[in-house]
Coordinates of C-alpha atoms and ligand atoms in Angstrom, one line a residue:
M26 CA 0.1 -0.1 0.1
S27 CA 0.9 3.5 -0.6
A28 CA 1.8 6.0 2.1
N29 CA -1.2 8.1 1.0
A30 CA -3.5 5.1 1.4
D31 CA -1.3 4.1 4.7
V32 CA -2.6 7.7 5.6
A33 CA -5.9 8.2 4.3
A34 CA -6.9 4.2 6.4
V35 CA -5.6 5.7 9.7
L36 CA -7.8 8.8 8.9
Y37 CA -10.8 7.2 8.0
E38 CA -10.8 4.9 11.3
I39 CA -10.7 8.4 13.4
G40 CA -13.2 9.6 11.7
E41 CA -15.4 7.2 11.9
I42 CA -15.0 6.3 15.9
L43 CA -15.4 10.6 16.5
T44 CA -19.0 9.7 14.8
I45 CA -19.6 7.0 17.5
K46 CA -18.5 9.7 20.7
D47 CA -20.8 12.2 18.4
D48 CA -17.8 14.6 18.0
R49 CA -19.5 15.6 14.7
F50 CA -17.7 18.2 13.8
R51 CA -13.7 16.7 14.2
S52 CA -14.7 13.3 13.1
R53 CA -16.4 15.4 9.7
A54 CA -12.9 17.4 9.6
Y55 CA -10.9 13.9 9.7
L56 CA -13.2 12.0 7.0
L57 CA -12.7 14.7 4.3
A58 CA -9.0 15.2 5.2
A59 CA -8.9 10.8 4.7
Q60 CA -11.2 11.8 1.0
R61 CA -9.0 14.2 0.1
I62 CA -5.7 12.3 0.5
T63 CA -7.0 9.0 -1.0
S64 CA -7.3 11.3 -3.9
L65 CA -4.1 13.3 -3.7
T66 CA -2.0 12.3 -7.4
E67 CA 1.1 13.2 -5.4
D68 CA 3.1 10.9 -2.6
I69 CA 2.4 12.3 0.4
H70 CA 5.7 12.3 1.3
K71 CA 7.1 14.9 -1.1
V72 CA 4.3 17.4 0.2
K73 CA 5.3 16.9 3.9
E74 CA 9.0 17.3 2.7
R75 CA 8.0 20.8 1.5
G76 CA 6.0 21.7 4.2
E77 CA 2.5 22.0 2.8
L78 CA 1.0 19.1 4.4
D79 CA -1.7 22.3 5.4
K80 CA -1.9 23.4 2.3
I81 CA -3.9 20.2 1.2
P82 CA -8.0 21.5 0.9
G83 CA -9.1 20.2 4.1
V84 CA -6.2 19.1 6.1
G85 CA -5.6 21.5 8.3
K86 CA -2.8 22.3 11.6
S87 CA -3.9 19.3 13.7
I88 CA -5.1 16.9 11.4
S89 CA -1.6 17.9 9.3
A90 CA 0.6 17.0 12.6
T91 CA -1.1 13.7 12.7
I92 CA 0.2 13.0 9.2
T93 CA 3.1 14.0 10.2
E94 CA 3.3 11.4 13.0
I95 CA 1.9 8.8 10.8
L96 CA 4.4 9.2 8.4
D97 CA 6.9 9.7 10.7
T98 CA 6.5 6.5 13.5
G99 CA 4.0 4.9 11.5
E100 CA 1.4 5.3 14.2
S101 CA -1.2 7.7 16.0
K102 CA -1.3 8.5 19.1
V103 CA -5.1 10.5 18.3
L104 CA -6.1 7.0 17.0
E105 CA -4.5 4.8 19.9
E106 CA -6.6 6.1 22.6
L107 CA -9.5 6.5 20.3
R108 CA -9.2 2.9 20.4
E109 CA -9.0 2.1 23.5
S110 CA -11.9 4.0 24.2
L111 CA -14.2 1.5 22.7
P112 CA -16.1 -1.3 24.0
P113 CA -14.7 -4.2 22.3
G114 CA -16.7 -5.8 19.6
V115 CA -17.9 -2.3 18.5
R116 CA -15.3 -1.9 16.0
Q117 CA -15.6 -5.2 14.6
L118 CA -19.2 -5.1 13.8
M119 CA -18.4 -1.9 12.2
E120 CA -17.1 -4.0 9.1
L121 CA -20.3 -5.6 7.8
E122 CA -22.3 -3.5 5.4
G123 CA -25.4 -1.6 6.9
I124 CA -23.8 -1.3 10.0
G125 CA -22.9 2.1 11.2
P126 CA -21.4 3.1 14.9
K127 CA -24.8 3.5 16.1
N128 CA -25.8 0.7 16.0
A129 CA -22.6 -1.2 16.2
M130 CA -22.2 0.7 19.4
R131 CA -26.2 -0.2 20.4
L132 CA -25.7 -3.9 19.5
V133 CA -22.9 -4.2 22.2
E134 CA -24.1 -2.0 25.1
E135 CA -28.3 -3.6 24.5
L136 CA -27.4 -7.2 24.0
K137 CA -24.2 -7.9 24.7
I138 CA -22.9 -8.7 21.6
G139 CA -18.6 -8.9 21.5
S140 CA -18.0 -10.1 17.8
I141 CA -19.7 -10.9 14.7
D142 CA -20.1 -14.4 15.4
D143 CA -22.2 -13.5 18.3
L144 CA -24.3 -11.1 15.9
E145 CA -24.8 -13.9 13.6
K146 CA -26.3 -16.6 16.8
A147 CA -28.1 -13.4 17.5
A148 CA -30.0 -13.1 14.4
K149 CA -30.5 -16.7 13.7
E150 CA -32.4 -17.0 16.7
G151 CA -34.4 -13.8 16.4
R152 CA -33.2 -12.0 19.0
L153 CA -32.4 -8.8 17.5
R154 CA -35.8 -7.7 17.0
E155 CA -35.9 -7.4 21.4
L156 CA -34.1 -4.4 20.0
K157 CA -36.1 -1.0 19.0
G158 CA -36.2 -0.6 15.7
F159 CA -34.7 -4.2 14.6
G160 CA -37.1 -6.5 13.0
E161 CA -37.1 -9.8 11.0
K162 CA -36.2 -8.1 7.7
K163 CA -33.4 -6.4 9.6
E164 CA -32.1 -9.5 11.3
Q165 CA -32.3 -10.9 7.1
N166 CA -29.9 -8.2 6.1
I167 CA -27.8 -8.8 8.6
L168 CA -26.8 -12.4 8.1
Q169 CA -26.7 -11.5 4.0
S170 CA -24.2 -8.9 5.5
I171 CA -22.1 -11.5 7.5
G172 CA -22.2 -14.0 4.8
D173 CA -20.9 -11.2 2.2
Y174 CA -18.2 -10.2 4.7
R175 CA -17.2 -13.5 5.3
N176 CA -16.8 -14.4 1.3
K177 CA -15.2 -11.3 0.9
Q178 CA -12.3 -12.3 3.6
T179 CA -12.1 -15.5 2.6
R180 CA -10.8 -15.4 -1.0
F181 CA -7.1 -16.2 -1.3
L182 CA -4.6 -15.4 -3.9
L183 CA -3.8 -18.8 -5.8
G184 CA 0.3 -18.1 -5.1
A185 CA -0.7 -18.0 -1.0
V186 CA -2.4 -20.8 -1.2
L187 CA -0.6 -23.1 -3.1
P188 CA 2.5 -23.5 -0.6
V189 CA -0.4 -24.2 2.3
V190 CA -1.8 -27.2 0.2
D191 CA 1.8 -28.3 -0.7
D192 CA 2.6 -28.4 3.1
M193 CA -1.4 -30.0 3.8
L194 CA -0.6 -32.3 1.4
A195 CA 2.5 -34.1 3.0
W196 CA 1.2 -34.3 6.0
I197 CA -1.9 -35.9 5.0
K198 CA 0.0 -38.6 3.1
D199 CA 2.5 -39.6 5.2
S200 CA -0.3 -41.8 7.0
P201 CA -0.7 -45.6 6.4
A202 CA -4.5 -44.7 6.0
I203 CA -4.4 -42.2 3.3
L204 CA -4.1 -43.9 0.0
K205 CA -4.6 -41.1 -2.7
A206 CA -5.6 -37.5 -1.7
E207 CA -6.2 -34.0 -3.4
V208 CA -7.1 -30.9 -3.3
A209 CA -9.8 -30.8 -5.8
G210 CA -12.6 -27.0 -6.0
S211 CA -11.3 -24.2 -7.8
Y212 CA -7.8 -24.7 -6.6
R213 CA -7.4 -27.8 -8.9
R214 CA -8.8 -25.4 -11.5
K215 CA -6.2 -22.8 -10.3
R216 CA -8.5 -20.3 -10.2
E217 CA -6.4 -16.8 -9.7
T218 CA -8.6 -16.3 -5.9
I219 CA -9.9 -19.1 -3.7
G220 CA -12.5 -19.7 -1.8
D221 CA -12.2 -22.4 0.7
L222 CA -10.3 -25.4 0.3
D223 CA -11.9 -29.1 -0.7
L224 CA -9.6 -31.7 0.6
L225 CA -10.7 -35.5 -1.2
V226 CA -9.2 -38.6 0.1
A227 CA -9.4 -42.3 -0.5
S228 CA -8.9 -44.2 2.6
N229 CA -10.7 -47.5 3.5
D230 CA -10.2 -46.7 7.1
P231 CA -12.0 -43.1 7.1
D232 CA -11.9 -42.9 11.0
A233 CA -8.3 -43.0 11.3
A234 CA -8.0 -40.7 7.7
S235 CA -10.3 -37.8 9.2
Q236 CA -8.7 -38.4 12.5
R237 CA -5.0 -37.5 10.9
F238 CA -6.8 -34.7 8.6
V239 CA -8.1 -32.7 12.0
E240 CA -4.5 -33.1 13.7
M241 CA -3.0 -31.1 10.8
P242 CA -0.6 -28.5 12.6
P243 CA -1.6 -26.0 11.0
V244 CA -5.4 -26.4 11.8
D245 CA -6.6 -23.8 13.9
R246 CA -10.3 -24.4 15.2
V247 CA -12.1 -27.8 14.1
V248 CA -15.8 -27.0 13.2
S249 CA -16.8 -30.3 12.6
H250 CA -15.7 -34.0 13.0
G251 CA -17.2 -36.8 11.6
A252 CA -16.2 -40.0 9.3
T253 CA -16.7 -38.7 6.0
K254 CA -16.5 -35.3 6.1
S255 CA -14.8 -32.9 8.5
T256 CA -14.3 -29.2 8.3
V257 CA -11.8 -26.8 9.9
F258 CA -10.0 -23.4 9.4
L259 CA -6.7 -23.1 9.4
K260 CA -4.5 -20.2 11.1
G261 CA -5.0 -17.1 8.8
H262 CA -8.5 -18.2 8.0
M263 CA -8.9 -20.7 5.2
Q264 CA -11.9 -23.0 5.6
V265 CA -11.0 -27.0 4.6
D266 CA -13.5 -29.4 4.1
C267 CA -12.5 -32.8 4.1
R268 CA -13.9 -35.8 2.5
V269 CA -13.2 -39.1 2.9
V270 CA -14.1 -41.9 0.3
P271 CA -13.9 -45.4 -0.6
P272 CA -10.7 -45.5 -3.2
E273 CA -13.1 -47.4 -5.9
A274 CA -15.5 -43.9 -5.8
Y275 CA -11.9 -41.9 -5.6
G276 CA -12.2 -40.4 -9.4
A277 CA -16.2 -40.1 -9.3
A278 CA -15.9 -37.6 -6.2
L279 CA -12.8 -36.1 -7.3
Q280 CA -14.5 -35.2 -10.8
Y281 CA -17.7 -34.1 -8.9
F282 CA -15.6 -31.3 -6.8
T283 CA -13.6 -30.4 -8.6
G284 CA -16.2 -28.5 -10.7
S285 CA -16.5 -25.9 -12.0
K286 CA -20.3 -26.2 -11.7
E287 CA -21.1 -25.1 -15.3
H288 CA -18.8 -27.8 -16.4
N289 CA -20.8 -30.2 -14.3
V290 CA -23.7 -29.1 -15.4
K291 CA -23.3 -29.4 -19.0
L292 CA -21.8 -32.9 -18.1
R293 CA -24.6 -34.2 -16.3
G294 CA -26.9 -32.8 -19.3
I295 CA -25.0 -35.2 -21.6
S296 CA -25.2 -38.0 -19.3
V297 CA -28.6 -38.0 -19.7
K298 CA -28.9 -38.2 -23.1
L299 CA -26.8 -41.0 -23.3
G300 CA -29.2 -42.7 -20.5
Y301 CA -27.0 -42.4 -17.3
K302 CA -26.8 -40.8 -14.1
L303 CA -23.6 -39.0 -13.0
N304 CA -23.1 -37.9 -9.7
E305 CA -20.2 -37.6 -6.8
Y306 CA -20.5 -41.8 -6.2
G307 CA -19.8 -42.6 -9.8
L308 CA -21.8 -42.8 -13.3
F309 CA -24.9 -45.3 -13.2
M310 CA -27.1 -46.5 -15.9
R311 CA -30.1 -45.0 -15.3
E312 CA -32.3 -48.1 -15.4
G313 CA -31.5 -50.3 -12.6
D314 CA -28.9 -48.1 -11.5
V315 CA -25.8 -50.2 -12.3
L316 CA -22.5 -48.4 -12.1
V317 CA -20.7 -47.5 -14.9
A318 CA -17.6 -45.8 -14.0
S319 CA -16.4 -44.6 -10.4
E320 CA -12.5 -45.0 -9.7
T321 CA -10.8 -42.8 -11.7
E322 CA -11.9 -39.7 -14.0
E323 CA -10.4 -40.8 -16.9
E324 CA -13.0 -44.0 -17.3
I325 CA -16.1 -41.6 -16.7
Y326 CA -15.0 -39.1 -19.5
A327 CA -14.5 -42.2 -21.3
K328 CA -17.7 -43.7 -20.9
L329 CA -19.1 -40.4 -22.2
G330 CA -17.2 -40.3 -25.0
M331 CA -14.7 -37.5 -24.5
S332 CA -10.5 -37.0 -23.5
W333 CA -9.9 -36.5 -20.4
I334 CA -10.0 -33.1 -19.5
P335 CA -7.5 -31.2 -17.5
P336 CA -9.0 -29.2 -14.4
E337 CA -7.8 -26.0 -15.7
M338 CA -10.3 -26.3 -18.8
R339 CA -13.1 -27.2 -17.1
E340 CA -15.1 -23.8 -17.0
N341 CA -17.7 -24.4 -19.6
R342 CA -15.6 -22.8 -22.0
G343 CA -15.6 -25.0 -25.1
E344 CA -13.6 -28.0 -23.5
I345 CA -16.6 -30.4 -23.5
E346 CA -17.0 -30.0 -27.2
A347 CA -13.3 -30.1 -28.1
A348 CA -13.5 -33.5 -25.8
M349 CA -16.2 -34.9 -27.4
E350 CA -14.3 -34.5 -30.9
H351 CA -10.6 -35.6 -29.2
K352 CA -9.7 -32.4 -30.1
L353 CA -8.1 -30.8 -26.9
P354 CA -4.8 -28.8 -27.0
K355 CA -2.1 -30.4 -25.6
L356 CA -1.7 -27.6 -22.8
V357 CA 2.0 -26.6 -21.7
E358 CA 3.5 -28.0 -18.9
L359 CA 5.6 -26.9 -15.9
D360 CA 8.8 -28.9 -17.2
Q361 CA 8.3 -27.1 -20.2
M362 CA 9.8 -24.0 -19.3
K363 CA 13.7 -23.4 -20.2
G364 CA 13.6 -20.1 -18.5
D365 CA 12.1 -17.4 -16.6
L366 CA 11.6 -13.7 -19.2
H367 CA 10.6 -10.9 -16.3
C368 CA 13.3 -10.6 -13.0
H369 CA 14.8 -7.8 -11.2
S370 CA 18.2 -7.6 -9.2
K371 CA 19.6 -5.2 -6.8
W372 CA 20.6 -3.6 -9.6
S373 CA 16.9 -1.5 -9.4
E374 CA 14.3 -2.4 -6.8
G375 CA 15.3 -6.5 -6.5
T376 CA 17.2 -7.7 -3.3
M377 CA 19.0 -9.8 -5.0
T378 CA 22.3 -10.1 -6.4
L379 CA 23.1 -11.1 -10.3
R380 CA 24.9 -14.1 -8.9
E381 CA 22.0 -15.3 -6.7
V382 CA 19.7 -15.3 -9.9
A383 CA 21.9 -17.4 -11.6
E384 CA 22.3 -20.3 -9.0
K385 CA 18.6 -20.1 -7.9
A386 CA 17.5 -20.3 -11.4
L387 CA 20.0 -23.8 -11.6
G388 CA 18.7 -24.8 -8.8
L389 CA 14.7 -24.0 -10.5
G390 CA 16.5 -26.7 -12.8
L391 CA 16.0 -22.9 -15.8
E392 CA 18.4 -22.5 -18.7
Y393 CA 18.4 -18.6 -18.3
V394 CA 17.0 -16.0 -16.8
A395 CA 16.3 -12.3 -18.4
I396 CA 17.2 -10.3 -16.0
T397 CA 14.8 -6.8 -16.8
D398 CA 15.5 -4.4 -14.1
H399 CA 13.6 -1.0 -14.6
S400 CA 14.8 1.9 -16.7
K401 CA 15.6 5.5 -15.8
S402 CA 12.8 7.1 -15.0
L403 CA 11.6 5.1 -12.5
G404 CA 13.5 7.2 -9.7
I405 CA 11.9 5.3 -6.7
A406 CA 12.9 2.1 -8.1
H407 CA 16.3 2.9 -8.8
G408 CA 16.2 2.6 -12.6
L409 CA 19.0 1.9 -15.1
D410 CA 20.5 4.9 -17.0
E411 CA 22.4 4.0 -20.1
K412 CA 25.7 3.8 -18.3
R413 CA 24.5 2.0 -15.2
L414 CA 22.8 -0.7 -17.6
S415 CA 26.1 -1.1 -19.7
E416 CA 28.0 -1.4 -16.5
Q417 CA 25.1 -4.1 -15.8
A418 CA 25.5 -5.9 -18.9
K419 CA 29.7 -6.6 -17.9
E420 CA 28.5 -7.9 -14.7
I421 CA 26.3 -10.4 -16.3
E422 CA 28.8 -11.8 -18.8
A423 CA 31.1 -11.9 -15.7
V424 CA 28.5 -14.3 -13.8
N425 CA 27.8 -16.0 -16.8
R426 CA 31.1 -17.3 -17.2
E427 CA 31.5 -17.9 -13.5
V428 CA 28.1 -19.9 -13.1
K429 CA 27.6 -23.1 -15.8
G430 CA 24.9 -24.5 -16.9
V431 CA 22.8 -21.0 -16.8
T432 CA 22.7 -17.9 -18.6
L433 CA 21.7 -14.6 -18.1
L434 CA 19.9 -12.7 -20.5
K435 CA 20.9 -8.9 -20.8
G436 CA 17.4 -7.5 -20.6
I437 CA 15.3 -4.6 -19.2
E438 CA 12.1 -3.6 -18.2
C439 CA 11.5 -0.5 -20.0
D440 CA 9.0 1.9 -19.1
V441 CA 7.1 2.8 -21.8
K442 CA 6.8 7.1 -21.6
A443 CA 3.2 9.2 -21.9
D444 CA 3.9 9.1 -25.5
G445 CA 4.7 5.9 -26.5
S446 CA 8.2 6.4 -26.3
M447 CA 10.7 4.0 -24.4
D448 CA 12.5 5.5 -21.9
L449 CA 16.4 4.5 -22.8
P450 CA 17.4 4.9 -26.7
D451 CA 18.1 2.6 -29.5
S452 CA 21.4 2.9 -29.0
S453 CA 21.0 1.2 -25.7
L454 CA 18.1 -1.1 -26.0
R455 CA 20.2 -2.4 -29.1
D456 CA 22.6 -4.4 -27.0
L457 CA 19.8 -6.6 -25.1
D458 CA 18.9 -9.8 -25.3
F459 CA 15.4 -9.2 -24.2
V460 CA 13.3 -5.9 -24.0
V461 CA 9.9 -6.0 -21.4
A462 CA 7.7 -2.6 -22.6
S463 CA 5.9 -1.8 -19.5
I464 CA 3.2 1.1 -18.8
H465 CA 3.7 2.3 -14.9
S466 CA 1.7 5.9 -14.9
G467 CA -1.0 7.2 -16.4
F468 CA -3.3 4.8 -15.1
K469 CA -6.8 7.3 -15.1
N470 CA -6.0 7.9 -18.7
D471 CA -9.0 7.0 -21.1
E472 CA -9.1 3.8 -23.3
E473 CA -7.4 5.7 -26.7
T474 CA -4.9 7.3 -24.8
M475 CA -3.5 4.3 -23.2
T476 CA -4.1 1.6 -26.3
N477 CA -2.3 4.7 -28.4
R478 CA 0.6 5.0 -26.1
M479 CA 0.7 1.0 -26.1
I480 CA 0.7 0.5 -29.6
A481 CA 3.6 3.4 -30.2
A482 CA 5.5 1.5 -28.0
M483 CA 5.2 -2.0 -29.9
H484 CA 6.5 0.1 -33.0
N485 CA 9.9 0.1 -31.1
E486 CA 12.0 -2.8 -32.7
Y487 CA 13.3 -3.6 -29.9
V488 CA 10.6 -4.3 -28.0
S489 CA 10.3 -8.4 -27.0
T490 CA 7.4 -8.2 -25.0
I491 CA 4.4 -6.1 -22.9
G492 CA 5.1 -6.1 -19.2
H493 CA 1.8 -6.9 -17.4
P494 CA -0.1 -5.6 -20.0
T495 CA -3.5 -4.4 -18.0
G496 CA -1.7 -3.1 -14.9
R497 CA -4.4 -5.1 -12.6
I498 CA -3.3 -5.5 -9.1
I499 CA -5.6 -8.7 -8.0
Q500 CA -8.6 -7.6 -5.6
K501 CA -6.7 -3.7 -5.3
R502 CA -6.4 -2.2 -8.9
K503 CA -8.9 -2.8 -11.9
P504 CA -7.3 -3.1 -15.1
Y505 CA -6.4 0.8 -16.8
S506 CA -8.6 1.4 -19.8
I507 CA -7.3 -0.1 -22.9
N508 CA -8.8 -1.8 -26.3
L509 CA -6.8 -5.3 -25.9
D510 CA -8.5 -6.2 -29.7
R511 CA -6.5 -3.4 -31.3
V512 CA -3.3 -3.8 -28.9
L513 CA -3.6 -7.8 -30.0
E514 CA -4.0 -7.1 -33.5
E515 CA -1.0 -4.9 -33.6
A516 CA 1.1 -7.3 -31.8
A517 CA 0.3 -9.9 -34.1
K518 CA 1.4 -7.5 -37.1
Q519 CA 4.7 -6.3 -35.2
R520 CA 5.3 -9.7 -33.6
V521 CA 5.9 -8.4 -30.6
S522 CA 4.2 -10.6 -27.4
M523 CA 2.6 -10.1 -24.4
E524 CA 3.4 -11.2 -21.2
I525 CA 2.0 -13.2 -18.9
N526 CA 2.9 -12.0 -15.2
A527 CA 3.4 -15.1 -13.1
Y528 CA 3.7 -12.4 -9.8
P529 CA 0.6 -13.6 -7.4
E530 CA -1.2 -10.4 -6.9
R531 CA -1.3 -9.2 -11.2
L532 CA -1.8 -12.9 -13.1
D533 CA -1.6 -10.4 -15.6
L534 CA -2.6 -11.3 -18.7
D535 CA -5.7 -13.0 -16.8
D536 CA -6.1 -16.7 -18.8
V537 CA -9.4 -15.3 -21.1
S538 CA -7.3 -12.3 -22.3
S539 CA -4.2 -15.1 -22.8
R540 CA -6.3 -17.0 -25.0
K541 CA -7.6 -14.1 -27.0
A542 CA -4.2 -13.2 -27.4
I543 CA -3.3 -16.7 -29.0
E544 CA -6.2 -16.6 -31.1
A545 CA -4.9 -13.4 -32.6
G546 CA -1.9 -14.9 -33.6
V547 CA 0.2 -13.5 -30.7
T548 CA 2.8 -15.7 -28.4
V549 CA 3.2 -15.1 -24.9
T550 CA 5.9 -14.9 -22.4
I551 CA 5.8 -15.6 -19.0
G552 CA 8.0 -13.8 -16.4
T553 CA 7.9 -14.2 -12.6
D554 CA 8.4 -10.1 -11.9
A555 CA 10.7 -11.6 -9.2
H556 CA 12.2 -8.7 -6.6
A557 CA 13.2 -11.8 -4.6
L558 CA 15.0 -14.7 -4.7
N559 CA 12.1 -16.8 -3.3
Q560 CA 9.8 -15.3 -6.1
M561 CA 11.7 -16.8 -8.9
E562 CA 9.2 -19.5 -7.5
F563 CA 6.5 -18.1 -9.2
L564 CA 6.8 -19.4 -12.5
P565 CA 3.9 -22.3 -12.0
L566 CA 1.2 -20.0 -11.0
G567 CA 1.9 -17.9 -14.7
V568 CA 2.0 -21.4 -16.4
S569 CA -2.0 -22.2 -14.8
V570 CA -2.7 -18.9 -15.9
A571 CA -1.2 -20.0 -19.0
R572 CA -3.4 -23.6 -18.9
R573 CA -6.7 -22.3 -18.4
A574 CA -6.0 -20.3 -21.5
W575 CA -5.8 -23.1 -23.5
L576 CA -1.7 -22.4 -24.4
T577 CA 0.2 -25.1 -26.1
A578 CA 3.9 -25.1 -25.9
K579 CA 4.0 -23.4 -29.2
D580 CA 2.2 -20.7 -27.7
V581 CA 4.9 -19.9 -24.8
V582 CA 8.4 -17.9 -25.5
N583 CA 9.9 -19.5 -22.6
T584 CA 9.5 -23.1 -24.3
R585 CA 12.5 -22.2 -26.5
S586 CA 16.1 -22.4 -26.1
V587 CA 18.5 -19.7 -25.4
K588 CA 19.5 -19.8 -29.2
E589 CA 15.9 -19.6 -30.7
L590 CA 15.2 -17.1 -28.1
V591 CA 18.4 -14.7 -29.6
K592 CA 16.6 -15.4 -33.3
L593 CA 13.2 -14.6 -32.4
R594 CA 14.7 -10.4 -31.4
R595 CA 12.7 -8.4 -34.2
G596 CA 15.2 -5.7 -34.4
Ligands
LIG30 ZN1 6.8 -3.1 -13.7
LIG31 ZN1 8.9 -5.4 -13.0

């Protein structure tokens, strides 16, 4: 979060608490100041350095002192004192849509409700209507808000869930009672955000299997514990449902719980036409309920006359029709990835040396990594100018001589300026192996402006790919306005690739747009955008987007060898 957003969040909170305290004048002042700072385009640190905080409209002397304190210490004494003065529970209830400070206060004081869980219980038992102004309708609305609140709270980035699942499966599989285990649901389909996890276990000893599950180290709270179904919350509020099935029904359950809903609805319709019935226990003849297939997914799809469909494709986007004609594309695999095409280092805002990058790449089994530090106009990121770029080239050559088995490519993440020109001259770009052109500013411009800017960048003959092409940050920032069809048409003409940025918050292009790119005849590059060594492990996230986009090895530039890659240069 930027400093501006941090400051605004503190001011909002102060304003909200003052509202409860009926200090209307001060409350309004803080809320207004928070709004002003949210819409401020300049970094607030700079305003402070100029000593002009109190010149921001709505920010007077005392609020400007609060802002200075937040920027200097990261905290605010005013806020701390106000928080202390609040009854516990009030602030939590205020998180709910439709519950203002006054009502939160009344619920706490008059009904002794101390948390959202308490409130849910009271609403379900119909106790809220004891409170004046609260009726049955309002209770229903509150339950709805609680549901929405939980949903919002419980969507996790795929990148955050991957390591959790790896640890969980390692623990689960390390029990003799468990024959097979997988996480189904949106996780298995590798959606960019995941609600809860659906763990599926094959076992002939369900009691032992579910016992193993509830004893997992990261479990925070066991919600229910049964032989065939248990639910827990992990630390960090992730919900995991575990279902234990006999091994002979594992395939049917896996198919059923993987979804998506739309995919399964369509599949069940086809089953009916063929005289079958499909459910979580298996595929049955409609007449006589005779079991036809259940042990593996492959058998089930085969009986329905289809090729097995990779989970990432199961969204009812044409995969069922393609599977019936046995014309599914052969999706790109992680082990076909020969390199990473977007990586920072200490030369700009990364935390790792070039040598560390090379050694990490060796460990990951990669043949090459394109070093793409920022260019000079990104001052905060310590971007490279012509001189430092050529110094970096020398260090890259040295590392390439010293570390055998992996090649660092000379590259840059070159900023695309407002007029679409490149931040570095052709004389610098010409010497590079790989150029990522990225837009990092002007996100509020209109579609025409942004589209023209990107197209202008693609006309530079040294540009290899467009970095994080829509600029979106998952759950935080919408894509900037851009006419993707026009961009892709031009990219195909200019033979410029589009990036799938594998950074967990980005995954940009997303699955739908990546598929569009390929249909327009544009290839895709995958880059981790690593700023730290362990972030080089994000490559599988990029591959999962590619697979959801139906991409094959030939669609993804990273499947090429170094030699082939350098040949792709246009300039
Ligand atoms: Zn970038
Ligand atoms: Zn980057």
